[in-house]
Amino acid sequence: MLKKYEYQSLGKAELQQLVARNTDPNNSIQEVVQDIIQQVRVQGDSVLREYAAKFDKVQLDKLFLNEEDIDELATTIHRDQQRALEIAFQNIHRFHSTQLKRERTVETMPGVKCWREIRPIEKVGLYIPGGSAVLPSTLLMLGIPARIAGCKEIVVCSPPQSNGKINGFVAYCLKLLNIKRIYLVGGAQAVAAMAFGTQSIPKVDKIFGPGNQFVTKAKSIIQGLTNVSIDMPAGPSEVLVLADETANPAFVAADLLAQAEHGIDSQAVLVATSNALVDAVNIQLETQLTVLPRKELASKAIENSYAVIVSNLQEAIQFSNEYAPEHLILETDQWESLTRHISNAGSVFLGHLTPESAGDYASGTNHTLPTSGYARSYSGVSVDSFVKKITFQHINETGLQQIGSTVEILAELEGLHAHKNAISIRNK
């Protein structure tokens, strides 16, 4: 059952504690991850095999599967499953293909033209989580915008299964994306391998993908250690469901459990306008949990989750913006009047018939989103995440005359006379 809190009774300190999640107060995760990163940096492939034996319980002869292996595994899934992946691919591609737009040239003053041009990041690394659930949908969410952007090299890492391979669903997604190799490495060690490169795994320029707290910490550390960037801190999954008297308690419970089943460190938060609604949702949670194959994981996640009771929808949005959820679901008839007040959220799902799971798989939007409050400053993955935008400018004779004195004056007042001379020497 969800623990209950009254929003109006929360002090500032208690509120801040309530919205905090996935913290590492004793730096225990950081210490483990720093050691893994150093081991991979020094030992490369050999320690990756050791980690596969330790964490994935598999002895690997090689750290990758090639095109032939992928083709064989892709044939092991049924045609209806292949078709579902194809539909998801098409919808995700259709949504993301609109994001690659050429910007117009701006003449800031006569003879001075400025513009930006898009260039793909050449080498990107995609981390596809494994563990208790292997996520082919994440491969589509990362691989499709990378392909649209035109990245020249796409390196994919995912933990091996007990047979030393990947499942057929991931393999079929690799075929859809025309990716001919996948590296059998998971966890923080996969992030380190892509950041530094090993004997088998190429070094990349940017690393993408969600993961547990160890993966998230590894991405943060790598960004500080190297010139490799990351998409965002995307850790354990979370959802905030905002519900009022128009909500169906069964729908609300289903949406909370859809996140809770990811793992025990996932969080499902209900913000409700009445105590009675929370009680009804708790009854539904107990009922629906009994039939879930992953009920033990989901139950533990629900134990770490909670409900906040608010007086009205305005208070609900206030709390949501403070929490800054990865996924925000508005289960109210009044959702249209609320959207303009949302300032912090990764992805928003509107109305009673828009479950978050639709966005996880096939509606078209991206499910790789900022967690742990990072929605205050990060966006979810898009085609923009896979490109750089380089500025260009061209000045002709008229432009130099127009802008010259301005630059000379500004350079001189800053005491940078060589800057001034770069203009003056051209105007003689």
Coordinates of C-alpha atoms in Angstrom, one line a residue:
M1 CA 0.0 0.0 0.0
L2 CA 1.1 3.6 -0.7
K3 CA 2.1 5.7 2.3
K4 CA 0.0 8.8 2.6
Y5 CA 1.1 12.5 3.1
E6 CA -1.0 15.6 3.4
Y7 CA 0.5 18.2 1.1
Q8 CA -0.5 21.2 3.2
S9 CA 1.1 19.5 6.3
L10 CA 4.5 19.1 4.6
G11 CA 7.2 21.5 5.8
K12 CA 9.9 22.7 3.4
A13 CA 12.5 20.3 4.7
E14 CA 10.1 17.4 4.7
L15 CA 9.0 18.2 1.1
Q16 CA 12.6 18.3 -0.1
Q17 CA 13.3 14.9 1.5
L18 CA 10.1 13.5 0.0
V19 CA 11.0 14.4 -3.6
A20 CA 14.6 13.2 -3.3
R21 CA 15.4 9.8 -4.7
N22 CA 18.2 7.5 -5.8
T23 CA 20.7 9.3 -3.6
D24 CA 24.1 7.9 -2.6
P25 CA 24.7 9.5 0.8
N26 CA 27.6 7.4 1.8
N27 CA 29.2 7.4 -1.7
S28 CA 29.2 3.6 -1.7
I29 CA 27.9 3.4 -5.3
Q30 CA 30.4 6.0 -6.4
E31 CA 33.3 4.1 -4.9
V32 CA 32.3 0.8 -6.6
V33 CA 31.8 2.5 -9.9
Q34 CA 35.1 4.4 -9.8
D35 CA 36.9 1.1 -9.2
I36 CA 35.1 -0.5 -12.1
I37 CA 36.0 2.4 -14.4
Q38 CA 39.6 2.2 -13.5
Q39 CA 39.8 -1.5 -14.0
V40 CA 38.2 -1.3 -17.5
R41 CA 40.5 1.6 -18.4
V42 CA 43.6 -0.4 -17.5
Q43 CA 42.7 -4.0 -18.4
G44 CA 40.1 -3.6 -21.2
D45 CA 38.6 -6.8 -22.6
S46 CA 40.0 -9.1 -19.9
V47 CA 38.2 -7.5 -17.0
L48 CA 35.0 -7.2 -19.1
R49 CA 35.0 -11.0 -19.3
E50 CA 35.6 -11.2 -15.6
Y51 CA 32.7 -8.9 -14.9
A52 CA 30.5 -11.0 -17.3
A53 CA 31.3 -14.1 -15.2
K54 CA 30.7 -12.2 -11.9
F55 CA 27.6 -10.2 -12.7
D56 CA 25.9 -12.0 -15.6
K57 CA 27.0 -15.5 -14.6
V58 CA 28.3 -16.3 -18.1
Q59 CA 31.7 -17.2 -19.6
L60 CA 32.2 -15.3 -22.9
D61 CA 34.5 -16.5 -25.6
K62 CA 34.0 -13.2 -27.4
L63 CA 32.5 -9.9 -26.3
F64 CA 30.3 -9.3 -29.3
L65 CA 27.8 -10.9 -31.7
N66 CA 28.2 -10.3 -35.4
E67 CA 25.7 -9.9 -38.3
E68 CA 25.4 -13.7 -38.8
D69 CA 24.6 -14.2 -35.1
I70 CA 22.1 -11.4 -35.1
D71 CA 20.3 -12.7 -38.2
E72 CA 20.0 -16.1 -36.6
L73 CA 18.6 -14.8 -33.3
A74 CA 16.1 -12.5 -35.1
T75 CA 14.4 -15.5 -36.7
T76 CA 13.5 -17.0 -33.3
I77 CA 10.6 -14.6 -32.7
H78 CA 7.1 -14.9 -34.1
R79 CA 5.8 -12.9 -37.0
D80 CA 3.3 -11.0 -34.8
Q81 CA 6.1 -9.9 -32.5
Q82 CA 8.2 -8.8 -35.5
R83 CA 5.2 -6.8 -36.8
A84 CA 4.7 -5.1 -33.4
L85 CA 8.4 -4.0 -33.4
E86 CA 8.0 -2.8 -37.0
I87 CA 5.0 -0.7 -36.1
A88 CA 6.8 0.8 -33.1
F89 CA 9.8 1.5 -35.4
Q90 CA 7.6 3.3 -37.9
N91 CA 5.8 5.4 -35.3
I92 CA 9.0 6.4 -33.5
H93 CA 10.7 7.2 -36.8
R94 CA 7.7 9.3 -38.0
F95 CA 7.8 11.4 -34.8
H96 CA 11.5 11.9 -34.7
S97 CA 12.0 12.6 -38.4
T98 CA 10.3 16.0 -38.0
Q99 CA 13.0 17.1 -35.6
L100 CA 15.8 17.5 -38.2
K101 CA 15.3 21.0 -39.4
R102 CA 17.5 23.4 -41.3
E103 CA 17.7 26.8 -39.9
R104 CA 17.6 30.0 -42.0
T105 CA 20.4 32.4 -42.6
V106 CA 20.1 35.7 -40.7
E107 CA 21.6 38.9 -41.9
T108 CA 22.2 40.6 -38.6
M109 CA 23.2 43.9 -40.4
P110 CA 23.9 44.6 -44.0
G111 CA 26.7 42.4 -45.3
V112 CA 26.9 40.3 -42.1
K113 CA 25.4 36.9 -42.5
C114 CA 25.2 34.2 -39.7
W115 CA 23.7 30.7 -39.7
R116 CA 24.0 27.3 -38.1
E117 CA 24.4 24.0 -39.8
I118 CA 23.7 20.5 -38.4
R119 CA 26.4 17.9 -38.1
P120 CA 25.9 14.4 -36.7
I121 CA 28.0 13.3 -33.7
E122 CA 30.2 10.8 -35.5
K123 CA 30.5 8.0 -32.9
V124 CA 27.8 7.3 -30.4
G125 CA 27.4 4.6 -27.8
L126 CA 24.0 3.1 -26.9
Y127 CA 23.5 1.3 -23.6
I128 CA 20.6 -1.1 -23.6
P129 CA 19.7 -2.3 -20.1
G130 CA 19.4 -6.0 -19.3
G131 CA 19.1 -7.7 -16.0
S132 CA 15.6 -8.6 -14.9
A133 CA 14.1 -7.2 -18.2
V134 CA 15.8 -6.8 -21.6
L135 CA 14.4 -3.8 -23.4
P136 CA 14.4 -3.9 -27.2
S137 CA 12.2 -0.8 -27.1
T138 CA 15.1 1.2 -25.7
L139 CA 17.2 0.2 -28.7
L140 CA 14.6 1.6 -31.0
M141 CA 14.3 4.8 -28.9
L142 CA 18.1 5.4 -29.2
G143 CA 18.9 3.8 -32.5
I144 CA 16.2 5.6 -34.6
P145 CA 17.2 9.2 -33.8
A146 CA 20.9 8.2 -34.2
R147 CA 20.1 6.9 -37.7
I148 CA 18.0 10.0 -38.6
A149 CA 20.8 12.3 -37.4
G150 CA 23.3 10.4 -39.6
C151 CA 25.8 9.2 -36.9
K152 CA 28.6 7.3 -38.7
E153 CA 29.2 4.7 -36.0
I154 CA 26.7 3.3 -33.6
V155 CA 28.1 1.2 -30.8
V156 CA 25.6 -0.9 -28.9
C157 CA 26.3 -2.5 -25.5
S158 CA 23.9 -4.8 -23.6
P159 CA 24.4 -7.4 -20.9
P160 CA 24.6 -11.0 -22.2
Q161 CA 21.9 -13.5 -21.2
S162 CA 22.8 -16.8 -19.5
N163 CA 23.5 -18.4 -22.9
G164 CA 26.0 -15.7 -23.8
K165 CA 23.7 -14.1 -26.4
I166 CA 20.9 -11.6 -26.6
N167 CA 17.2 -12.3 -27.1
G168 CA 15.5 -12.4 -30.5
F169 CA 13.6 -9.1 -29.9
V170 CA 16.8 -7.1 -29.5
A171 CA 18.3 -8.9 -32.5
Y172 CA 15.3 -8.0 -34.7
C173 CA 15.6 -4.3 -33.7
L174 CA 19.3 -4.4 -34.6
K175 CA 18.2 -5.6 -38.1
L176 CA 15.6 -2.9 -38.4
L177 CA 18.3 -0.4 -37.5
N178 CA 20.9 -2.0 -39.8
I179 CA 23.3 -2.4 -36.9
K180 CA 25.5 -5.3 -37.6
R181 CA 27.3 -5.9 -34.2
I182 CA 26.3 -5.7 -30.5
Y183 CA 28.7 -5.9 -27.6
L184 CA 27.9 -8.2 -24.7
V185 CA 28.7 -5.9 -21.8
G186 CA 26.5 -4.4 -19.2
G187 CA 26.5 -2.1 -16.2
A188 CA 29.0 0.6 -15.3
Q189 CA 31.7 -1.5 -17.2
A190 CA 29.9 -0.9 -20.5
V191 CA 29.9 2.8 -19.9
A192 CA 33.6 2.7 -19.2
A193 CA 34.3 0.5 -22.2
M194 CA 32.6 2.9 -24.6
A195 CA 34.2 5.9 -22.9
F196 CA 37.8 4.7 -23.1
G197 CA 37.7 2.0 -25.8
T198 CA 39.0 -1.5 -25.3
Q199 CA 40.6 -4.1 -27.6
S200 CA 37.1 -5.0 -28.9
I201 CA 34.9 -2.0 -28.2
P202 CA 35.4 1.3 -30.0
K203 CA 35.7 4.6 -28.1
V204 CA 32.7 6.9 -28.7
D205 CA 32.0 10.6 -28.5
K206 CA 28.7 10.4 -26.6
I207 CA 27.0 7.8 -24.5
F208 CA 23.2 7.3 -24.4
G209 CA 20.8 5.1 -22.4
P210 CA 19.1 4.5 -19.1
G211 CA 20.2 2.1 -16.4
N212 CA 20.4 1.5 -12.7
Q213 CA 22.1 3.7 -10.2
F214 CA 25.5 2.2 -11.1
V215 CA 25.1 3.0 -14.8
T216 CA 23.9 6.5 -14.0
K217 CA 26.8 7.1 -11.7
A218 CA 29.2 5.8 -14.3
K219 CA 27.9 8.2 -16.9
S220 CA 28.2 11.1 -14.5
I221 CA 31.8 10.2 -13.6
I222 CA 32.9 9.6 -17.2
Q223 CA 31.6 13.0 -18.2
G224 CA 33.9 14.5 -15.7
L225 CA 36.9 12.3 -16.5
T226 CA 36.9 12.4 -20.3
N227 CA 35.9 14.4 -23.3
V228 CA 33.0 11.9 -23.8
S229 CA 29.6 13.5 -23.1
I230 CA 26.3 11.8 -22.0
D231 CA 22.7 12.3 -23.0
M232 CA 21.5 12.9 -19.4
P233 CA 21.4 11.3 -15.9
A234 CA 18.8 8.6 -16.7
G235 CA 18.5 6.2 -13.8
P236 CA 15.7 4.1 -12.2
S237 CA 12.3 4.7 -13.7
E238 CA 9.6 6.8 -12.0
V239 CA 6.1 8.0 -12.6
L240 CA 3.8 10.6 -11.0
V241 CA 0.1 10.1 -11.5
L242 CA -2.1 13.2 -10.8
A243 CA -5.7 12.1 -10.3
D244 CA -9.0 13.6 -9.2
E245 CA -12.5 12.4 -8.6
T246 CA -12.9 11.8 -12.4
A247 CA -10.1 9.2 -12.4
N248 CA -10.7 5.4 -12.6
P249 CA -8.8 3.9 -9.6
A250 CA -8.1 0.7 -11.6
F251 CA -6.4 2.8 -14.3
V252 CA -4.4 4.7 -11.8
A253 CA -3.2 1.5 -10.1
A254 CA -2.3 0.0 -13.4
D255 CA -0.2 3.0 -14.3
L256 CA 1.6 3.0 -11.0
L257 CA 2.4 -0.7 -11.3
A258 CA 3.6 -0.3 -14.9
Q259 CA 6.6 1.7 -13.4
A260 CA 6.9 -0.3 -10.2
E261 CA 7.6 -3.6 -12.1
H262 CA 10.8 -2.1 -13.6
G263 CA 12.6 -2.8 -10.3
I264 CA 12.7 -2.2 -6.6
D265 CA 14.4 1.2 -7.0
S266 CA 11.6 2.5 -9.3
Q267 CA 9.2 4.9 -7.8
A268 CA 5.5 5.4 -8.3
V269 CA 3.9 8.5 -6.8
L270 CA 0.2 9.3 -6.7
V271 CA -1.0 12.9 -6.2
A272 CA -4.7 12.7 -5.5
T273 CA -7.4 15.2 -4.6
S274 CA -9.0 13.0 -1.9
N275 CA -8.1 10.4 0.7
A276 CA -10.9 8.3 -0.6
L277 CA -9.3 8.1 -4.0
V278 CA -6.0 6.9 -2.5
D279 CA -7.8 4.2 -0.6
A280 CA -9.6 3.0 -3.7
V281 CA -6.2 3.0 -5.6
N282 CA -4.6 1.0 -2.8
I283 CA -7.3 -1.6 -3.0
Q284 CA -6.7 -1.9 -6.8
L285 CA -3.0 -2.2 -6.2
E286 CA -3.4 -5.2 -4.0
T287 CA -5.8 -6.8 -6.5
Q288 CA -3.7 -6.2 -9.5
L289 CA -0.4 -7.1 -7.8
T290 CA -1.6 -10.7 -7.2
V291 CA -1.6 -11.5 -10.9
L292 CA 1.7 -9.9 -12.0
P293 CA 4.6 -12.2 -12.8
R294 CA 6.9 -9.5 -11.4
K295 CA 4.8 -8.9 -8.3
E296 CA 7.8 -9.3 -5.9
L297 CA 9.7 -6.5 -7.6
A298 CA 6.6 -4.3 -8.0
S299 CA 5.6 -4.8 -4.4
K300 CA 9.0 -3.6 -3.1
A301 CA 8.9 -0.6 -5.4
I302 CA 5.4 0.3 -4.1
E303 CA 6.6 0.0 -0.5
N304 CA 9.2 2.7 -1.4
S305 CA 6.5 4.9 -3.1
Y306 CA 3.8 7.1 -1.6
A307 CA 0.7 9.2 -2.2
V308 CA 0.3 12.9 -1.6
I309 CA -3.2 14.2 -0.8
V310 CA -3.8 17.8 -2.1
S311 CA -6.8 20.1 -1.8
N312 CA -7.0 20.9 -5.5
L313 CA -5.4 20.4 -8.9
Q314 CA -3.3 23.6 -8.6
E315 CA -1.6 22.1 -5.5
A316 CA -1.1 18.9 -7.4
I317 CA 0.7 20.7 -10.2
Q318 CA 2.8 22.6 -7.6
F319 CA 4.0 19.3 -6.1
S320 CA 4.6 17.7 -9.5
N321 CA 6.8 20.6 -10.6
E322 CA 8.8 20.2 -7.3
Y323 CA 9.2 16.5 -7.9
A324 CA 10.0 16.9 -11.6
P325 CA 8.9 13.4 -12.7
E326 CA 10.3 11.4 -15.5
H327 CA 6.7 10.5 -16.5
L328 CA 3.7 12.6 -15.6
I329 CA 0.2 11.3 -16.1
L330 CA -2.8 13.6 -15.8
E331 CA -5.8 11.4 -15.0
T332 CA -8.4 14.1 -14.9
D333 CA -11.0 15.6 -17.2
Q334 CA -9.4 19.0 -16.7
W335 CA -6.0 18.1 -18.2
E336 CA -6.3 20.7 -20.9
S337 CA -6.3 23.5 -18.4
L338 CA -3.3 22.1 -16.6
T339 CA -0.8 21.6 -19.3
R340 CA 0.4 25.2 -19.5
H341 CA 1.3 25.1 -15.8
I342 CA 3.6 22.1 -16.1
S343 CA 7.2 23.3 -16.0
N344 CA 9.2 20.2 -14.9
A345 CA 8.5 16.8 -16.5
G346 CA 10.2 14.4 -18.9
S347 CA 7.2 13.3 -20.8
V348 CA 3.5 14.0 -20.1
F349 CA 0.5 11.7 -20.7
L350 CA -2.9 13.4 -21.0
G351 CA -6.3 12.1 -20.0
H352 CA -7.7 8.8 -18.8
L353 CA -6.9 6.8 -22.0
T354 CA -3.2 7.7 -22.4
P355 CA -1.2 5.2 -20.3
E356 CA 2.6 5.8 -20.0
S357 CA 3.2 2.4 -21.5
A358 CA 2.0 3.7 -24.9
G359 CA 4.9 6.1 -24.9
D360 CA 7.3 3.4 -23.6
Y361 CA 6.7 1.4 -26.7
A362 CA 4.9 2.7 -29.8
S363 CA 3.2 6.0 -29.8
G364 CA 6.3 7.7 -31.2
T365 CA 7.7 9.8 -28.4
N366 CA 11.0 8.9 -26.8
H367 CA 11.1 7.0 -23.6
T368 CA 14.7 7.8 -22.6
L369 CA 14.0 10.6 -20.2
P370 CA 15.6 12.5 -17.3
T371 CA 15.0 11.0 -13.8
S372 CA 15.7 11.9 -10.2
G373 CA 14.6 15.5 -10.6
Y374 CA 16.8 16.2 -13.6
A375 CA 13.7 17.1 -15.6
R376 CA 14.2 20.5 -14.1
S377 CA 17.1 21.1 -16.6
Y378 CA 17.2 18.2 -19.1
S379 CA 15.0 17.1 -22.0
G380 CA 14.4 13.6 -23.1
V381 CA 16.4 12.1 -26.0
S382 CA 15.6 13.4 -29.5
V383 CA 17.4 13.8 -32.8
D384 CA 18.9 16.9 -31.3
S385 CA 20.7 14.7 -28.8
F386 CA 22.7 13.1 -31.7
V387 CA 23.8 16.2 -33.5
K388 CA 26.0 19.3 -33.1
K389 CA 25.0 22.7 -34.5
I390 CA 28.0 24.6 -35.9
T391 CA 27.7 28.4 -36.3
F392 CA 28.9 30.0 -39.5
Q393 CA 29.3 33.6 -40.5
H394 CA 30.4 35.6 -43.6
I395 CA 31.2 39.3 -43.8
N396 CA 31.6 41.1 -47.1
E397 CA 33.1 44.6 -47.7
T398 CA 29.8 46.4 -46.8
G399 CA 29.5 44.3 -43.7
L400 CA 33.0 45.0 -42.5
Q401 CA 32.3 48.7 -42.8
Q402 CA 29.0 48.3 -41.0
I403 CA 30.3 46.3 -38.0
G404 CA 34.0 47.4 -37.9
S405 CA 33.8 50.4 -35.6
T406 CA 31.6 48.6 -33.2
V407 CA 34.1 45.7 -32.8
E408 CA 37.0 48.2 -32.5
I409 CA 35.4 50.1 -29.7
L410 CA 34.4 47.0 -27.8
A411 CA 37.8 45.4 -28.2
E412 CA 39.5 48.6 -27.0
L413 CA 37.4 49.0 -23.9
E414 CA 38.3 45.4 -23.0
G415 CA 42.0 46.1 -23.6
L416 CA 42.3 43.6 -26.3
H417 CA 44.1 45.6 -29.0
A418 CA 45.0 42.6 -31.2
H419 CA 41.3 42.0 -31.5
K420 CA 40.8 45.6 -32.6
N421 CA 43.7 45.4 -35.1
A422 CA 42.1 42.3 -36.8
I423 CA 39.4 44.7 -37.9
S424 CA 41.5 47.8 -38.4
I425 CA 44.0 46.1 -40.7
R426 CA 41.2 45.1 -43.0
N427 CA 39.7 48.5 -43.2
K428 CA 42.8 50.3 -44.3

